[in-house]
Amino acid sequence: MVELIADYLHPLDYVHFRSVCKANREIMPVVKPTFTSATQIIETTCLSPWLVFSRDDNFTVYNFVNPVHNENYLMKFPELLLGATIRYQKGGWLLLSREEELSFYNPFTRETMDLPDFPGRYHMSDISLSSLPTSSDCIIFAIERSHYGISIFCIRRGKQECDEFEFDNACTEKFPAILNTPVLFNGVFYSVGYDGTVGQFNLGDGTWKPLEKPGKQFNDSYPSYLVEFGEDLLLVKLGYLEMPVRIFRLDFSDMEWVKFESLGRYMLFVSDITCFSAVAPVSRMENKVYFPRLCMNGEGVLFYSLKTGSYQSFGTQHFAKNFCGTEGWLGNCTWI
């Protein structure tokens, strides 16, 4: 029976199961033989996204934290990435900026891909990818807002020159100055302001349009995050004090934000760098929003449960109605 159960376990759970008792350790090998490479491990469907961040001033040593088990692993990045800042993540690939250089790095396979010069400002986070960097149709997209207007930069994989689009304030006056990570949805890049207003950039004809609807709907002092959710585009809106996390779906027929009550078997991962949805590998992870923030004296990764309406983390019984009592937002981090 022990052997049968062990065959179905993810390597991390296998280690835990083996450590339960002496009898299990005698039956089970030290290393689960099913997986022979890191690639096989990261391709299994039972994995959840992990939080990656660096507390090293030189950004050379990174923490990888499993939000379920709260286990923390350290990984040293190559010297050529010394001081690099995480700008985006997709499919296990990190888009990193260092000085005036952009590069892709996969910490699991140790692969690196350099990129041509990209004229976007490297301290901003509003940058996105259309697909995996190994795909022939990969496009890097960045958007900047200044008091002159909006600048948009696009570069396709294999090209040496970046396409640049400038839109003055006459085109952008209805769009707020605070932007967020753009999301590619049905061939269009969407960007949202903290107040809920939306702008869209069409890759096909190179046009930018601040949408008339949805209009200003929220207090613009608190972050908003766009997340692709199957056939829907969701907005995760943070609030103040006792205000719960609210989720809205963009109704494209009426162009309005509609309250979204439950994620079902899904979970959302949000950060200033990357936001995405995923099917929960275990039931206790579902219907939750995960943040790049540590809970209650660093006890674990913070999440918000839509079922209980409270903030907590796995491995603790502590509940909170707001961010008080949690550590601050982690810098140079994302979900991977």
One Martini backbone bead per residue (centre of mass of N, CA, C, O) as a GRO file, in nm:
protein
  336
    1MET     BB    1   0.058   0.063  -0.021
    2VAL     BB    2   0.296   0.257  -0.001
    3GLU     BB    3   0.396   0.221  -0.292
    4LEU     BB    4   0.138   0.312  -0.433
    5ILE     BB    5   0.130   0.600  -0.318
    6ALA     BB    6   0.419   0.692  -0.404
    7ASP     BB    7   0.369   0.685  -0.720
    8TYR     BB    8   0.164   0.960  -0.694
    9LEU     BB    9   0.385   1.149  -0.598
   10HIS     BB   10   0.534   1.419  -0.544
   11PRO     BB   11   0.854   1.470  -0.451
   12LEU     BB   12   0.785   1.639  -0.198
   13ASP     BB   13   0.571   1.440  -0.079
   14TYR     BB   14   0.759   1.198  -0.073
   15VAL     BB   15   0.944   1.303   0.151
   16HIS     BB   16   0.725   1.325   0.367
   17PHE     BB   17   0.626   1.027   0.359
   18ARG     BB   18   0.903   0.900   0.430
   19SER     BB   19   0.920   1.062   0.724
   20VAL     BB   20   0.699   0.933   0.908
   21CYS     BB   21   0.863   0.645   0.912
   22LYS     BB   22   1.063   0.373   0.922
   23ALA     BB   23   0.903   0.189   0.732
   24ASN     BB   24   0.900   0.385   0.490
   25ARG     BB   25   1.213   0.408   0.460
   26GLU     BB   26   1.253   0.099   0.392
   27ILE     BB   27   1.069   0.101   0.127
   28MET     BB   28   1.176   0.382   0.038
   29PRO     BB   29   1.356   0.554  -0.148
   30VAL     BB   30   1.520   0.846  -0.133
   31VAL     BB   31   1.464   0.857  -0.443
   32LYS     BB   32   1.251   0.917  -0.679
   33PRO     BB   33   1.247   0.740  -0.991
   34THR     BB   34   1.045   0.881  -1.194
   35PHE     BB   35   1.248   1.124  -1.194
   36THR     BB   36   1.532   1.244  -1.413
   37SER     BB   37   1.447   1.557  -1.432
   38ALA     BB   38   1.367   1.886  -1.413
   39THR     BB   39   1.171   1.889  -1.651
   40GLN     BB   40   0.978   1.670  -1.547
   41ILE     BB   41   0.894   1.814  -1.288
   42ILE     BB   42   0.781   2.094  -1.416
   43GLU     BB   43   0.557   1.925  -1.600
   44THR     BB   44   0.381   1.870  -1.381
   45THR     BB   45   0.042   1.915  -1.267
   46CYS     BB   46   0.093   1.926  -0.935
   47LEU     BB   47   0.201   2.200  -0.956
   48SER     BB   48   0.272   2.502  -0.813
   49PRO     BB   49   0.335   2.804  -0.782
   50TRP     BB   50   0.613   3.009  -0.709
   51LEU     BB   51   0.804   3.214  -0.505
   52VAL     BB   52   1.027   3.470  -0.626
   53PHE     BB   53   1.315   3.608  -0.448
   54SER     BB   54   1.528   3.885  -0.322
   55ARG     BB   55   1.758   3.974  -0.034
   56ASP     BB   56   1.985   4.048  -0.216
   57ASP     BB   57   2.151   4.329  -0.316
   58ASN     BB   58   2.278   4.171  -0.585
   59PHE     BB   59   2.090   3.955  -0.705
   60THR     BB   60   2.197   3.625  -0.668
   61VAL     BB   61   2.002   3.526  -0.439
   62TYR     BB   62   1.721   3.302  -0.440
   63ASN     BB   63   1.391   3.256  -0.349
   64PHE     BB   64   1.193   2.947  -0.316
   65VAL     BB   65   0.839   2.931  -0.254
   66ASN     BB   66   0.609   2.719  -0.116
   67PRO     BB   67   0.276   2.790  -0.038
   68VAL     BB   68   0.203   2.516   0.104
   69HIS     BB   69   0.485   2.429   0.269
   70ASN     BB   70   0.693   2.667   0.322
   71GLU     BB   71   0.939   2.612   0.142
   72ASN     BB   72   1.289   2.707   0.123
   73TYR     BB   73   1.482   2.789  -0.161
   74LEU     BB   74   1.812   2.819  -0.290
   75MET     BB   75   1.948   3.032  -0.563
   76LYS     BB   76   2.213   3.077  -0.784
   77PHE     BB   77   2.306   3.306  -1.002
   78PRO     BB   78   2.472   3.410  -1.245
   79GLU     BB   79   2.711   3.656  -1.286
   80LEU     BB   80   2.577   3.786  -1.548
   81LEU     BB   81   2.314   3.855  -1.333
   82LEU     BB   82   2.421   4.074  -1.171
   83GLY     BB   83   2.170   4.292  -1.058
   84ALA     BB   84   1.912   4.184  -1.157
   85THR     BB   85   1.577   4.243  -1.279
   86ILE     BB   86   1.258   4.157  -1.255
   87ARG     BB   87   1.000   4.188  -1.523
   88TYR     BB   88   0.917   3.881  -1.600
   89GLN     BB   89   0.687   3.588  -1.646
   90LYS     BB   90   0.706   3.270  -1.845
   91GLY     BB   91   0.713   2.939  -1.826
   92GLY     BB   92   0.992   2.981  -1.633
   93TRP     BB   93   1.065   3.256  -1.752
   94LEU     BB   94   1.293   3.523  -1.712
   95LEU     BB   95   1.281   3.872  -1.726
   96LEU     BB   96   1.583   4.061  -1.743
   97SER     BB   97   1.747   4.349  -1.599
   98ARG     BB   98   2.074   4.503  -1.689
   99GLU     BB   99   2.096   4.800  -1.702
  100GLU     BB  100   2.080   4.790  -2.071
  101GLU     BB  101   1.977   4.483  -2.039
  102LEU     BB  102   1.820   4.199  -2.188
  103SER     BB  103   1.705   3.877  -2.047
  104PHE     BB  104   1.678   3.531  -2.044
  105TYR     BB  105   1.582   3.302  -1.766
  106ASN     BB  106   1.618   2.954  -1.661
  107PRO     BB  107   1.648   2.816  -1.345
  108PHE     BB  108   1.601   2.503  -1.422
  109THR     BB  109   1.796   2.491  -1.700
  110ARG     BB  110   2.007   2.743  -1.738
  111GLU     BB  111   1.901   2.921  -1.954
  112THR     BB  112   2.008   3.171  -2.205
  113MET     BB  113   1.876   3.490  -2.346
  114ASP     BB  114   1.945   3.731  -2.559
  115LEU     BB  115   1.883   4.083  -2.634
  116PRO     BB  116   1.810   4.342  -2.780
  117ASP     BB  117   1.775   4.655  -2.770
  118PHE     BB  118   1.562   4.825  -2.528
  119PRO     BB  119   1.407   5.148  -2.487
  120GLY     BB  120   1.300   5.104  -2.229
  121ARG     BB  121   1.242   5.158  -1.902
  122TYR     BB  122   1.396   4.964  -1.646
  123HIS     BB  123   1.220   5.058  -1.377
  124MET     BB  124   0.976   4.936  -1.503
  125SER     BB  125   0.682   4.695  -1.506
  126ASP     BB  126   0.531   4.753  -1.793
  127ILE     BB  127   0.566   4.432  -1.899
  128SER     BB  128   0.543   4.187  -2.176
  129LEU     BB  129   0.425   3.870  -2.310
  130SER     BB  130   0.286   3.665  -2.564
  131SER     BB  131   0.508   3.434  -2.520
  132LEU     BB  132   0.736   3.226  -2.534
  133PRO     BB  133   1.075   3.280  -2.600
  134THR     BB  134   1.083   3.007  -2.789
  135SER     BB  135   0.891   3.142  -2.969
  136SER     BB  136   0.843   3.280  -3.286
  137ASP     BB  137   0.592   3.486  -3.170
  138CYS     BB  138   0.745   3.657  -2.979
  139ILE     BB  139   0.650   3.945  -2.772
  140ILE     BB  140   0.767   4.251  -2.660
  141PHE     BB  141   0.593   4.457  -2.417
  142ALA     BB  142   0.571   4.821  -2.365
  143ILE     BB  143   0.464   5.078  -2.121
  144GLU     BB  144   0.447   5.441  -2.106
  145ARG     BB  145   0.412   5.721  -1.877
  146SER     BB  146   0.377   6.070  -1.930
  147HIS     BB  147   0.327   6.415  -1.964
  148TYR     BB  148   0.321   6.365  -2.291
  149GLY     BB  149   0.231   6.048  -2.271
  150ILE     BB  150   0.253   5.752  -2.475
  151SER     BB  151   0.472   5.466  -2.480
  152ILE     BB  152   0.540   5.205  -2.726
  153PHE     BB  153   0.694   4.874  -2.719
  154CYS     BB  154   0.818   4.645  -2.983
  155ILE     BB  155   0.949   4.301  -3.004
  156ARG     BB  156   1.059   4.049  -3.206
  157ARG     BB  157   1.164   3.754  -3.256
  158GLY     BB  158   1.473   3.807  -3.441
  159LYS     BB  159   1.486   4.102  -3.402
  160GLN     BB  160   1.679   4.422  -3.388
  161GLU     BB  161   1.420   4.602  -3.392
  162CYS     BB  162   1.214   4.848  -3.253
  163ASP     BB  163   0.889   4.930  -3.201
  164GLU     BB  164   0.752   5.269  -3.201
  165PHE     BB  165   0.497   5.444  -3.005
  166GLU     BB  166   0.324   5.761  -3.016
  167PHE     BB  167   0.110   5.929  -2.763
  168ASP     BB  168  -0.057   6.185  -2.686
  169ASN     BB  169  -0.269   6.347  -2.466
  170ALA     BB  170  -0.515   6.342  -2.660
  171CYS     BB  171  -0.518   6.011  -2.637
  172THR     BB  172  -0.467   5.990  -2.289
  173GLU     BB  173  -0.645   6.165  -2.080
  174LYS     BB  174  -0.839   5.912  -1.980
  175PHE     BB  175  -0.572   5.797  -1.872
  176PRO     BB  176  -0.395   5.701  -1.621
  177ALA     BB  177  -0.076   5.708  -1.479
  178ILE     BB  178  -0.142   5.436  -1.352
  179LEU     BB  179  -0.011   5.136  -1.416
  180ASN     BB  180   0.017   4.799  -1.551
  181THR     BB  181   0.044   4.494  -1.633
  182PRO     BB  182   0.010   4.372  -1.925
  183VAL     BB  183  -0.249   4.201  -2.126
  184LEU     BB  184  -0.296   3.932  -2.335
  185PHE     BB  185  -0.616   3.946  -2.529
  186ASN     BB  186  -0.712   3.851  -2.821
  187GLY     BB  187  -0.461   4.033  -2.955
  188VAL     BB  188  -0.474   4.231  -2.697
  189PHE     BB  189  -0.355   4.493  -2.510
  190TYR     BB  190  -0.403   4.539  -2.160
  191SER     BB  191  -0.461   4.829  -1.946
  192VAL     BB  192  -0.475   4.935  -1.599
  193GLY     BB  193  -0.605   5.130  -1.365
  194TYR     BB  194  -0.678   5.191  -1.037
  195ASP     BB  195  -0.982   5.299  -1.135
  196GLY     BB  196  -1.058   5.093  -1.403
  197THR     BB  197  -0.938   5.191  -1.643
  198VAL     BB  198  -0.895   5.133  -2.006
  199GLY     BB  199  -0.640   5.013  -2.225
  200GLN     BB  200  -0.561   4.960  -2.584
  201PHE     BB  201  -0.350   4.743  -2.794
  202ASN     BB  202  -0.310   4.687  -3.138
  203LEU     BB  203  -0.106   4.481  -3.318
  204GLY     BB  204  -0.213   4.499  -3.610
  205ASP     BB  205  -0.235   4.851  -3.625
  206GLY     BB  206  -0.100   5.024  -3.388
  207THR     BB  207  -0.330   5.097  -3.172
  208TRP     BB  208  -0.448   5.337  -2.934
  209LYS     BB  209  -0.712   5.296  -2.667
  210PRO     BB  210  -0.914   5.464  -2.463
  211LEU     BB  211  -1.178   5.366  -2.291
  212GLU     BB  212  -1.490   5.471  -2.213
  213LYS     BB  213  -1.534   5.172  -2.129
  214PRO     BB  214  -1.464   5.158  -1.834
  215GLY     BB  215  -1.479   5.366  -1.584
  216LYS     BB  216  -1.460   5.519  -1.304
  217GLN     BB  217  -1.479   5.296  -0.994
  218PHE     BB  218  -1.221   5.355  -0.814
  219ASN     BB  219  -0.985   5.383  -0.595
  220ASP     BB  220  -0.654   5.509  -0.692
  221SER     BB  221  -0.472   5.402  -0.424
  222TYR     BB  222  -0.523   5.104  -0.522
  223PRO     BB  223  -0.456   4.820  -0.653
  224SER     BB  224  -0.459   4.672  -0.986
  225TYR     BB  225  -0.533   4.351  -1.151
  226LEU     BB  226  -0.463   4.169  -1.435
  227VAL     BB  227  -0.639   3.858  -1.545
  228GLU     BB  228  -0.626   3.569  -1.706
  229PHE     BB  229  -0.949   3.369  -1.745
  230GLY     BB  230  -0.961   3.219  -1.997
  231GLU     BB  231  -1.240   3.391  -2.141
  232ASP     BB  232  -1.142   3.600  -1.925
  233LEU     BB  233  -1.121   3.929  -1.763
  234LEU     BB  234  -0.963   4.018  -1.467
  235LEU     BB  235  -1.012   4.208  -1.155
  236VAL     BB  236  -0.794   4.294  -0.893
  237LYS     BB  237  -0.906   4.456  -0.590
  238LEU     BB  238  -0.783   4.662  -0.363
  239GLY     BB  239  -0.811   4.778  -0.027
  240TYR     BB  240  -0.906   4.919   0.274
  241LEU     BB  241  -0.864   4.779   0.553
  242GLU     BB  242  -1.169   4.597   0.558
  243MET     BB  243  -1.145   4.562   0.267
  244PRO     BB  244  -1.197   4.342   0.042
  245VAL     BB  245  -1.128   4.142  -0.200
  246ARG     BB  246  -1.193   4.217  -0.542
  247ILE     BB  247  -1.376   4.073  -0.821
  248PHE     BB  248  -1.371   4.126  -1.181
  249ARG     BB  249  -1.552   4.123  -1.486
  250LEU     BB  250  -1.530   4.174  -1.826
  251ASP     BB  251  -1.793   4.306  -2.007
  252PHE     BB  252  -1.788   4.328  -2.351
  253SER     BB  253  -2.079   4.418  -2.421
  254ASP     BB  254  -2.081   4.669  -2.187
  255MET     BB  255  -1.815   4.757  -2.060
  256GLU     BB  256  -1.807   4.614  -1.760
  257TRP     BB  257  -1.772   4.570  -1.423
  258VAL     BB  258  -1.822   4.245  -1.277
  259LYS     BB  259  -1.896   4.065  -1.028
  260PHE     BB  260  -1.684   3.808  -0.875
  261GLU     BB  261  -1.734   3.542  -0.648
  262SER     BB  262  -1.587   3.277  -0.788
  263LEU     BB  263  -1.314   3.039  -0.876
  264GLY     BB  264  -1.329   2.767  -0.772
  265ARG     BB  265  -1.059   2.566  -0.883
  266TYR     BB  266  -0.917   2.831  -0.879
  267MET     BB  267  -0.625   3.053  -0.899
  268LEU     BB  268  -0.449   3.353  -0.799
  269PHE     BB  269  -0.159   3.544  -0.924
  270VAL     BB  270  -0.007   3.835  -0.784
  271SER     BB  271   0.177   4.120  -0.925
  272ASP     BB  272   0.380   4.370  -1.062
  273ILE     BB  273   0.485   4.157  -1.288
  274THR     BB  274   0.283   3.894  -1.248
  275CYS     BB  275  -0.027   3.750  -1.383
  276PHE     BB  276  -0.228   3.454  -1.294
  277SER     BB  277  -0.386   3.146  -1.365
  278ALA     BB  278  -0.494   2.834  -1.191
  279VAL     BB  279  -0.517   2.512  -1.121
  280ALA     BB  280  -0.571   2.339  -0.848
  281PRO     BB  281  -0.396   2.065  -0.718
  282VAL     BB  282  -0.550   2.136  -0.452
  283SER     BB  283  -0.830   2.217  -0.271
  284ARG     BB  284  -0.695   2.427  -0.059
  285MET     BB  285  -0.606   2.635  -0.307
  286GLU     BB  286  -0.873   2.721  -0.385
  287ASN     BB  287  -1.026   3.025  -0.404
  288LYS     BB  288  -0.754   3.210  -0.437
  289VAL     BB  289  -0.527   3.484  -0.349
  290TYR     BB  290  -0.190   3.550  -0.430
  291PHE     BB  291   0.096   3.699  -0.267
  292PRO     BB  292   0.404   3.898  -0.249
  293ARG     BB  293   0.373   3.792   0.071
  294LEU     BB  294   0.425   3.770   0.409
  295CYS     BB  295   0.303   3.606   0.688
  296MET     BB  296   0.311   3.647   0.999
  297ASN     BB  297   0.631   3.652   1.055
  298GLY     BB  298   0.697   3.460   0.801
  299GLU     BB  299   0.508   3.186   0.788
  300GLY     BB  300   0.402   3.269   0.490
  301VAL     BB  301   0.216   3.286   0.220
  302LEU     BB  302  -0.005   3.511   0.112
  303PHE     BB  303  -0.371   3.490   0.129
  304TYR     BB  304  -0.700   3.507  -0.020
  305SER     BB  305  -1.020   3.410   0.087
  306LEU     BB  306  -1.335   3.392  -0.053
  307LYS     BB  307  -1.477   3.219   0.165
  308THR     BB  308  -1.371   3.384   0.440
  309GLY     BB  309  -1.257   3.685   0.402
  310SER     BB  310  -0.935   3.626   0.444
  311TYR     BB  311  -0.614   3.632   0.572
  312GLN     BB  312  -0.348   3.387   0.499
  313SER     BB  313  -0.171   3.076   0.573
  314PHE     BB  314  -0.004   2.802   0.559
  315GLY     BB  315   0.052   2.673   0.889
  316THR     BB  316  -0.179   2.865   1.008
  317GLN     BB  317  -0.444   3.010   1.228
  318HIS     BB  318  -0.421   3.287   1.120
  319PHE     BB  319  -0.627   3.577   1.092
  320ALA     BB  320  -0.711   3.845   0.852
  321LYS     BB  321  -0.867   4.152   0.726
  322ASN     BB  322  -0.571   4.253   0.666
  323PHE     BB  323  -0.230   4.355   0.627
  324CYS     BB  324  -0.193   4.348   0.907
  325GLY     BB  325   0.089   4.157   1.020
  326THR     BB  326   0.248   4.182   0.760
  327GLU     BB  327   0.463   4.177   0.539
  328GLY     BB  328   0.586   4.325   0.291
  329TRP     BB  329   0.650   4.383  -0.012
  330LEU     BB  330   0.824   4.221  -0.238
  331GLY     BB  331   1.118   4.248  -0.401
  332ASN     BB  332   1.214   4.118  -0.678
  333CYS     BB  333   0.941   3.958  -0.787
  334THR     BB  334   0.760   3.641  -0.848
  335TRP     BB  335   0.590   3.411  -1.033
  336ILE     BB  336   0.674   3.043  -1.139
   0.00000   0.00000   0.00000
